[in-house]
């Protein structure tokens, strides 16, 4: 069902609301007041027609929250998902919608489509949407490394999509959302890279359940209750106990010994920075945290950069806050960034193994569903306007 503009403002509610997801309103806007400037126009006749693909999933639901929080302008909204989810009713900002089954014809008349339905769906339906004139912002890995598709973090490389705008477009286009761990890492590393040029980056990630979807989040909660009750944990998503445990990221391991998640960080960093020479290595770990990733990042620079200068650079960076209180041992945590737009950086310190102020260590936390996925995609859509 496609609903057109009406005069009243809307508030988000969905029947698909896992325990970790809560509707966001004015309080959320106040918490995120320091985030980059937003478009505040909401439902209006001259806004773009909008579709959300995979709307019943964790990121799909977050798309709706972010659109509402940022008053994204749209004249109509179409909610799309698999045949299994078709027919489900969702209320968004006071208006009722029926989820439609995703088909190629779903994109007729749609200006912008936010995709988060998995790589296979994106590979099939993304080009079909583009053929119908839709600009697709895709959250999957399907097109990230395609040289003809921009891979964009708005605070990092907005120029990569400068040639794509809605006004006057006769054809559609594809824009790729980077992987969540890449976004969170580069939000912190890029401002320092611009100042001193990173030549090598070593990343260790501590990744939340949300990266594997709503079902993984529900299983983590269920396992926690089961273990505390002395029962055998239900292991369906990860095939091993997740509660009170951590393990190497569940992505397939490649012939070089890296898993796919780790190689995403390597390849995506090079593409986003437009630097095929930067050396990147990563180790990705799944930890029993609900929805925010943490990352330890070691940086080696071409030019000297002392920690105080780095701290000031990060304090001035868009979308970043610095939590670096050594006296009280207060640094970023996943809980503090959950449901927040910003990425938090702390533990800023000189790497003592490198001489001449050529190395730094930082610790970064960011909400995987929000800045790591939905928020970044909506920011990309805002740049199209």
GROMACS .gro file of C-alpha atoms in nm:
model
  385
    1UNK     CA    1   0.000   0.000   0.000
    2UNK     CA    2   0.138   0.340  -0.097
    3UNK     CA    3   0.018   0.632   0.112
    4UNK     CA    4   0.032   0.990  -0.008
    5UNK     CA    5   0.096   1.310   0.182
    6UNK     CA    6  -0.140   1.433   0.452
    7UNK     CA    7  -0.136   1.736   0.676
    8UNK     CA    8  -0.061   1.569   1.009
    9UNK     CA    9   0.277   1.468   1.148
   10UNK     CA   10   0.336   1.104   1.222
   11UNK     CA   11   0.498   0.899   1.501
   12UNK     CA   12   0.656   0.557   1.463
   13UNK     CA   13   0.508   0.237   1.592
   14UNK     CA   14   0.549  -0.111   1.452
   15UNK     CA   15   0.415  -0.451   1.557
   16UNK     CA   16   0.765  -0.583   1.480
   17UNK     CA   17   0.944  -0.445   1.784
   18UNK     CA   18   1.213  -0.664   1.943
   19UNK     CA   19   1.289  -0.581   2.305
   20UNK     CA   20   1.598  -0.378   2.219
   21UNK     CA   21   1.407  -0.151   1.980
   22UNK     CA   22   1.197   0.132   2.119
   23UNK     CA   23   1.018   0.407   1.931
   24UNK     CA   24   1.211   0.732   1.923
   25UNK     CA   25   1.069   1.081   1.949
   26UNK     CA   26   1.156   1.429   2.072
   27UNK     CA   27   1.377   1.299   2.352
   28UNK     CA   28   1.586   1.112   2.096
   29UNK     CA   29   1.617   1.427   1.890
   30UNK     CA   30   1.746   1.618   2.192
   31UNK     CA   31   2.002   1.346   2.266
   32UNK     CA   32   2.130   1.371   1.911
   33UNK     CA   33   2.132   1.748   1.891
   34UNK     CA   34   2.505   1.745   1.821
   35UNK     CA   35   2.464   1.524   1.512
   36UNK     CA   36   2.515   1.666   1.162
   37UNK     CA   37   2.245   1.902   1.036
   38UNK     CA   38   1.928   1.725   0.927
   39UNK     CA   39   1.658   1.795   0.673
   40UNK     CA   40   1.344   1.891   0.866
   41UNK     CA   41   1.057   1.884   0.619
   42UNK     CA   42   0.883   1.546   0.672
   43UNK     CA   43   0.567   1.462   0.475
   44UNK     CA   44   0.521   1.708   0.188
   45UNK     CA   45   0.392   1.705  -0.165
   46UNK     CA   46   0.721   1.811  -0.325
   47UNK     CA   47   0.931   1.548  -0.146
   48UNK     CA   48   1.054   1.231  -0.319
   49UNK     CA   49   0.851   0.912  -0.332
   50UNK     CA   50   1.021   0.665  -0.099
   51UNK     CA   51   1.035   0.286  -0.059
   52UNK     CA   52   1.185   0.079   0.223
   53UNK     CA   53   1.290  -0.272   0.120
   54UNK     CA   54   1.322  -0.529   0.398
   55UNK     CA   55   1.108  -0.316   0.625
   56UNK     CA   56   1.031  -0.593   0.876
   57UNK     CA   57   1.398  -0.662   0.952
   58UNK     CA   58   1.612  -0.497   1.218
   59UNK     CA   59   1.765  -0.240   0.982
   60UNK     CA   60   1.436  -0.190   0.797
   61UNK     CA   61   1.267  -0.095   1.122
   62UNK     CA   62   1.556   0.138   1.202
   63UNK     CA   63   1.515   0.303   0.862
   64UNK     CA   64   1.169   0.408   0.974
   65UNK     CA   65   1.292   0.541   1.306
   66UNK     CA   66   1.568   0.743   1.143
   67UNK     CA   67   1.336   0.882   0.877
   68UNK     CA   68   1.102   0.996   1.153
   69UNK     CA   69   1.376   1.134   1.377
   70UNK     CA   70   1.529   1.336   1.095
   71UNK     CA   71   1.196   1.451   0.946
   72UNK     CA   72   1.304   1.317   0.608
   73UNK     CA   73   1.083   1.473   0.338
   74UNK     CA   74   0.867   1.237   0.133
   75UNK     CA   75   0.541   1.261  -0.055
   76UNK     CA   76   0.465   0.888  -0.043
   77UNK     CA   77   0.600   0.580   0.128
   78UNK     CA   78   0.593   0.217   0.016
   79UNK     CA   79   0.690  -0.062   0.259
   80UNK     CA   80   0.828  -0.375   0.091
   81UNK     CA   81   0.937  -0.716   0.217
   82UNK     CA   82   0.927  -1.086   0.131
   83UNK     CA   83   0.610  -1.281   0.053
   84UNK     CA   84   0.623  -1.417   0.408
   85UNK     CA   85   0.590  -1.067   0.554
   86UNK     CA   86   0.347  -0.929   0.297
   87UNK     CA   87   0.016  -0.825   0.446
   88UNK     CA   88   0.159  -0.725   0.782
   89UNK     CA   89   0.028  -0.392   0.904
   90UNK     CA   90   0.269  -0.125   1.022
   91UNK     CA   91   0.186   0.215   1.162
   92UNK     CA   92   0.436   0.484   1.083
   93UNK     CA   93   0.388   0.835   1.219
   94UNK     CA   94   0.018   0.785   1.275
   95UNK     CA   95  -0.065   0.639   0.933
   96UNK     CA   96  -0.134   0.273   0.864
   97UNK     CA   97   0.053   0.084   0.592
   98UNK     CA   98   0.026  -0.271   0.461
   99UNK     CA   99   0.359  -0.434   0.377
  100UNK     CA  100   0.369  -0.529   0.009
  101UNK     CA  101   0.549  -0.824  -0.146
  102UNK     CA  102   0.867  -0.707  -0.316
  103UNK     CA  103   0.842  -0.724  -0.695
  104UNK     CA  104   1.009  -0.543  -0.983
  105UNK     CA  105   0.691  -0.340  -1.036
  106UNK     CA  106   0.713  -0.220  -0.676
  107UNK     CA  107   0.951   0.055  -0.790
  108UNK     CA  108   0.728   0.214  -1.050
  109UNK     CA  109   0.710   0.581  -0.954
  110UNK     CA  110   0.960   0.545  -0.666
  111UNK     CA  111   1.238   0.807  -0.649
  112UNK     CA  112   1.448   0.664  -0.364
  113UNK     CA  113   1.461   0.309  -0.226
  114UNK     CA  114   1.641   0.212   0.094
  115UNK     CA  115   1.742  -0.155   0.070
  116UNK     CA  116   1.826  -0.388   0.357
  117UNK     CA  117   1.705  -0.731   0.252
  118UNK     CA  118   2.032  -0.918   0.195
  119UNK     CA  119   2.273  -0.944  -0.095
  120UNK     CA  120   2.075  -1.186  -0.310
  121UNK     CA  121   1.765  -0.965  -0.301
  122UNK     CA  122   1.973  -0.656  -0.376
  123UNK     CA  123   2.144  -0.822  -0.672
  124UNK     CA  124   1.807  -0.919  -0.818
  125UNK     CA  125   1.595  -0.616  -0.734
  126UNK     CA  126   1.848  -0.333  -0.718
  127UNK     CA  127   1.913  -0.318  -1.094
  128UNK     CA  128   1.541  -0.364  -1.160
  129UNK     CA  129   1.469  -0.059  -0.945
  130UNK     CA  130   1.739   0.143  -1.119
  131UNK     CA  131   1.588   0.051  -1.459
  132UNK     CA  132   1.265   0.212  -1.339
  133UNK     CA  133   1.443   0.535  -1.249
  134UNK     CA  134   1.490   0.473  -0.876
  135UNK     CA  135   1.801   0.575  -0.684
  136UNK     CA  136   1.884   0.273  -0.466
  137UNK     CA  137   2.077   0.307  -0.141
  138UNK     CA  138   2.178  -0.050  -0.067
  139UNK     CA  139   2.287  -0.176   0.275
  140UNK     CA  140   2.409  -0.516   0.155
  141UNK     CA  141   2.754  -0.614   0.028
  142UNK     CA  142   2.622  -0.682  -0.324
  143UNK     CA  143   2.757  -0.371  -0.497
  144UNK     CA  144   3.014  -0.229  -0.255
  145UNK     CA  145   3.318  -0.328  -0.455
  146UNK     CA  146   3.166  -0.255  -0.796
  147UNK     CA  147   3.391   0.020  -0.937
  148UNK     CA  148   3.089   0.194  -1.088
  149UNK     CA  149   2.896   0.215  -0.761
  150UNK     CA  150   2.985   0.482  -0.503
  151UNK     CA  151   3.059   0.347  -0.153
  152UNK     CA  152   2.972   0.635   0.075
  153UNK     CA  153   3.000   0.758   0.432
  154UNK     CA  154   2.860   1.114   0.412
  155UNK     CA  155   3.104   1.257   0.667
  156UNK     CA  156   3.398   1.084   0.497
  157UNK     CA  157   3.366   1.083   0.116
  158UNK     CA  158   3.052   1.271   0.004
  159UNK     CA  159   3.218   1.365  -0.325
  160UNK     CA  160   3.198   1.001  -0.436
  161UNK     CA  161   2.826   1.052  -0.506
  162UNK     CA  162   2.836   1.415  -0.613
  163UNK     CA  163   2.722   1.318  -0.964
  164UNK     CA  164   2.400   1.160  -0.836
  165UNK     CA  165   2.103   1.381  -0.754
  166UNK     CA  166   1.727   1.343  -0.783
  167UNK     CA  167   1.665   1.673  -0.959
  168UNK     CA  168   1.649   1.627  -1.335
  169UNK     CA  169   1.737   1.256  -1.328
  170UNK     CA  170   1.611   1.046  -1.615
  171UNK     CA  171   1.777   0.727  -1.489
  172UNK     CA  172   1.818   0.556  -1.156
  173UNK     CA  173   2.144   0.484  -0.978
  174UNK     CA  174   2.300   0.258  -0.717
  175UNK     CA  175   2.480   0.383  -0.406
  176UNK     CA  176   2.629   0.135  -0.160
  177UNK     CA  177   2.628   0.164   0.218
  178UNK     CA  178   2.959   0.037   0.362
  179UNK     CA  179   2.975  -0.245   0.614
  180UNK     CA  180   2.892  -0.143   0.970
  181UNK     CA  181   3.241  -0.209   1.107
  182UNK     CA  182   3.395  -0.002   0.826
  183UNK     CA  183   3.165   0.294   0.888
  184UNK     CA  184   3.231   0.300   1.263
  185UNK     CA  185   3.607   0.264   1.214
  186UNK     CA  186   3.643   0.527   0.942
  187UNK     CA  187   3.430   0.785   1.124
  188UNK     CA  188   3.716   0.802   1.374
  189UNK     CA  189   4.015   0.725   1.151
  190UNK     CA  190   3.936   0.957   0.859
  191UNK     CA  191   3.977   1.294   1.035
  192UNK     CA  192   4.322   1.176   1.151
  193UNK     CA  193   4.399   1.037   0.805
  194UNK     CA  194   4.326   1.375   0.650
  195UNK     CA  195   4.575   1.540   0.884
  196UNK     CA  196   4.864   1.293   0.889
  197UNK     CA  197   4.785   1.023   0.626
  198UNK     CA  198   4.736   0.672   0.756
  199UNK     CA  199   4.977   0.425   0.598
  200UNK     CA  200   4.880   0.123   0.809
  201UNK     CA  201   4.577   0.042   1.021
  202UNK     CA  202   4.526  -0.255   1.255
  203UNK     CA  203   4.167  -0.309   1.368
  204UNK     CA  204   4.018  -0.549   1.622
  205UNK     CA  205   3.640  -0.544   1.632
  206UNK     CA  206   3.400  -0.654   1.906
  207UNK     CA  207   3.073  -0.691   1.719
  208UNK     CA  208   2.721  -0.699   1.855
  209UNK     CA  209   2.437  -0.942   1.789
  210UNK     CA  210   2.248  -0.685   1.584
  211UNK     CA  211   2.495  -0.733   1.298
  212UNK     CA  212   2.336  -1.073   1.242
  213UNK     CA  213   1.981  -0.936   1.257
  214UNK     CA  214   1.684  -0.929   1.489
  215UNK     CA  215   1.674  -1.309   1.524
  216UNK     CA  216   2.030  -1.309   1.661
  217UNK     CA  217   1.940  -1.040   1.912
  218UNK     CA  218   1.641  -1.240   2.027
  219UNK     CA  219   1.854  -1.555   2.055
  220UNK     CA  220   2.114  -1.375   2.267
  221UNK     CA  221   1.843  -1.266   2.509
  222UNK     CA  222   1.690  -1.614   2.511
  223UNK     CA  223   2.026  -1.784   2.567
  224UNK     CA  224   2.107  -1.550   2.854
  225UNK     CA  225   1.785  -1.645   3.031
  226UNK     CA  226   1.841  -2.014   2.961
  227UNK     CA  227   2.198  -2.017   3.092
  228UNK     CA  228   2.100  -1.827   3.407
  229UNK     CA  229   1.823  -2.082   3.461
  230UNK     CA  230   2.070  -2.368   3.426
  231UNK     CA  231   1.931  -2.483   3.092
  232UNK     CA  232   2.107  -2.572   2.769
  233UNK     CA  233   2.113  -2.263   2.546
  234UNK     CA  234   1.920  -2.260   2.220
  235UNK     CA  235   2.180  -2.233   1.941
  236UNK     CA  236   2.014  -2.174   1.605
  237UNK     CA  237   2.167  -1.856   1.461
  238UNK     CA  238   2.534  -1.906   1.552
  239UNK     CA  239   2.538  -2.282   1.621
  240UNK     CA  240   2.724  -2.227   1.948
  241UNK     CA  241   2.664  -2.060   2.281
  242UNK     CA  242   2.666  -1.682   2.248
  243UNK     CA  243   2.558  -1.573   2.596
  244UNK     CA  244   2.857  -1.527   2.833
  245UNK     CA  245   3.090  -1.613   2.546
  246UNK     CA  246   3.269  -1.460   2.249
  247UNK     CA  247   3.404  -1.612   1.931
  248UNK     CA  248   3.557  -1.534   1.594
  249UNK     CA  249   3.308  -1.361   1.366
  250UNK     CA  250   3.073  -1.609   1.204
  251UNK     CA  251   3.148  -1.495   0.847
  252UNK     CA  252   3.304  -1.763   0.623
  253UNK     CA  253   3.681  -1.799   0.648
  254UNK     CA  254   3.867  -1.751   0.320
  255UNK     CA  255   4.174  -1.928   0.185
  256UNK     CA  256   4.402  -1.649   0.315
  257UNK     CA  257   4.285  -1.715   0.672
  258UNK     CA  258   4.084  -1.394   0.699
  259UNK     CA  259   3.707  -1.412   0.722
  260UNK     CA  260   3.478  -1.217   0.492
  261UNK     CA  261   3.401  -0.955   0.757
  262UNK     CA  262   3.771  -0.879   0.800
  263UNK     CA  263   3.828  -0.850   0.427
  264UNK     CA  264   3.537  -0.609   0.398
  265UNK     CA  265   3.725  -0.372   0.628
  266UNK     CA  266   4.039  -0.405   0.418
  267UNK     CA  267   3.878  -0.358   0.076
  268UNK     CA  268   3.617  -0.100   0.172
  269UNK     CA  269   3.869   0.124   0.348
  270UNK     CA  270   4.084   0.134   0.035
  271UNK     CA  271   3.788   0.219  -0.187
  272UNK     CA  272   3.641   0.485   0.042
  273UNK     CA  273   3.978   0.654   0.095
  274UNK     CA  274   4.065   0.606  -0.273
  275UNK     CA  275   4.400   0.468  -0.161
  276UNK     CA  276   4.496   0.122  -0.281
  277UNK     CA  277   4.830   0.145  -0.098
  278UNK     CA  278   4.701   0.183   0.259
  279UNK     CA  279   4.774  -0.130   0.460
  280UNK     CA  280   4.483  -0.264   0.663
  281UNK     CA  281   4.453  -0.577   0.872
  282UNK     CA  282   4.162  -0.678   1.092
  283UNK     CA  283   4.042  -0.938   1.340
  284UNK     CA  284   3.665  -0.949   1.390
  285UNK     CA  285   3.509  -1.099   1.702
  286UNK     CA  286   3.143  -1.152   1.792
  287UNK     CA  287   3.068  -1.048   2.152
  288UNK     CA  288   2.746  -1.083   2.358
  289UNK     CA  289   2.639  -0.719   2.321
  290UNK     CA  290   2.300  -0.627   2.181
  291UNK     CA  291   2.339  -0.353   1.918
  292UNK     CA  292   2.661  -0.149   1.927
  293UNK     CA  293   3.005  -0.243   1.799
  294UNK     CA  294   3.338  -0.159   1.962
  295UNK     CA  295   3.670  -0.141   1.779
  296UNK     CA  296   4.032  -0.109   1.884
  297UNK     CA  297   4.218   0.079   1.611
  298UNK     CA  298   4.594   0.120   1.580
  299UNK     CA  299   4.709   0.378   1.327
  300UNK     CA  300   5.050   0.436   1.172
  301UNK     CA  301   5.097   0.772   1.000
  302UNK     CA  302   5.315   0.915   0.727
  303UNK     CA  303   5.349   1.244   0.917
  304UNK     CA  304   5.380   1.292   1.296
  305UNK     CA  305   5.059   1.337   1.496
  306UNK     CA  306   5.064   1.381   1.872
  307UNK     CA  307   4.775   1.265   2.086
  308UNK     CA  308   4.657   1.611   2.195
  309UNK     CA  309   4.634   1.731   1.836
  310UNK     CA  310   4.448   1.410   1.751
  311UNK     CA  311   4.206   1.471   2.037
  312UNK     CA  312   4.129   1.821   1.912
  313UNK     CA  313   4.083   1.696   1.555
  314UNK     CA  314   3.834   1.434   1.671
  315UNK     CA  315   3.645   1.685   1.886
  316UNK     CA  316   3.585   1.889   1.573
  317UNK     CA  317   3.486   1.595   1.352
  318UNK     CA  318   3.125   1.567   1.233
  319UNK     CA  319   2.936   1.275   1.383
  320UNK     CA  320   3.206   1.204   1.643
  321UNK     CA  321   3.219   1.267   2.017
  322UNK     CA  322   3.526   1.220   2.236
  323UNK     CA  323   3.491   1.027   2.563
  324UNK     CA  324   3.844   1.018   2.694
  325UNK     CA  325   3.854   1.076   3.070
  326UNK     CA  326   4.163   0.906   3.204
  327UNK     CA  327   4.115   1.033   3.560
  328UNK     CA  328   3.782   0.855   3.601
  329UNK     CA  329   3.865   0.572   3.358
  330UNK     CA  330   3.564   0.669   3.148
  331UNK     CA  331   3.583   0.575   2.783
  332UNK     CA  332   3.332   0.469   2.513
  333UNK     CA  333   3.107   0.170   2.580
  334UNK     CA  334   2.848   0.001   2.359
  335UNK     CA  335   2.571   0.090   2.603
  336UNK     CA  336   2.649   0.460   2.587
  337UNK     CA  337   2.623   0.473   2.208
  338UNK     CA  338   2.321   0.245   2.166
  339UNK     CA  339   2.035   0.428   1.993
  340UNK     CA  340   2.266   0.725   1.933
  341UNK     CA  341   2.371   0.882   1.604
  342UNK     CA  342   2.730   0.964   1.693
  343UNK     CA  343   3.039   0.747   1.706
  344UNK     CA  344   3.232   0.776   2.032
  345UNK     CA  345   3.613   0.777   2.046
  346UNK     CA  346   3.840   0.738   2.347
  347UNK     CA  347   4.162   0.576   2.477
  348UNK     CA  348   4.346   0.823   2.253
  349UNK     CA  349   4.714   0.762   2.317
  350UNK     CA  350   5.050   0.756   2.148
  351UNK     CA  351   5.160   0.414   2.022
  352UNK     CA  352   5.478   0.360   2.224
  353UNK     CA  353   5.602   0.098   1.977
  354UNK     CA  354   5.645   0.367   1.711
  355UNK     CA  355   5.892   0.654   1.738
  356UNK     CA  356   5.843   1.013   1.634
  357UNK     CA  357   5.468   1.041   1.703
  358UNK     CA  358   5.395   0.827   1.399
  359UNK     CA  359   5.140   0.603   1.570
  360UNK     CA  360   4.820   0.629   1.773
  361UNK     CA  361   4.580   0.390   1.943
  362UNK     CA  362   4.208   0.472   1.975
  363UNK     CA  363   3.898   0.287   2.091
  364UNK     CA  364   3.574   0.344   1.902
  365UNK     CA  365   3.209   0.254   1.970
  366UNK     CA  366   2.908   0.304   1.745
  367UNK     CA  367   2.552   0.180   1.711
  368UNK     CA  368   2.565  -0.092   1.445
  369UNK     CA  369   2.202  -0.061   1.339
  370UNK     CA  370   2.194   0.316   1.339
  371UNK     CA  371   2.516   0.484   1.213
  372UNK     CA  372   2.646   0.145   1.104
  373UNK     CA  373   2.348   0.096   0.871
  374UNK     CA  374   2.019   0.289   0.873
  375UNK     CA  375   2.138   0.637   0.964
  376UNK     CA  376   2.420   0.629   0.712
  377UNK     CA  377   2.176   0.524   0.438
  378UNK     CA  378   1.928   0.800   0.523
  379UNK     CA  379   2.210   1.057   0.530
  380UNK     CA  380   2.301   0.941   0.179
  381UNK     CA  381   1.937   0.988   0.075
  382UNK     CA  382   1.940   1.338   0.223
  383UNK     CA  383   2.237   1.423   0.005
  384UNK     CA  384   2.028   1.340  -0.303
  385UNK     CA  385   1.779   1.616  -0.229
   0.00000   0.00000   0.00000
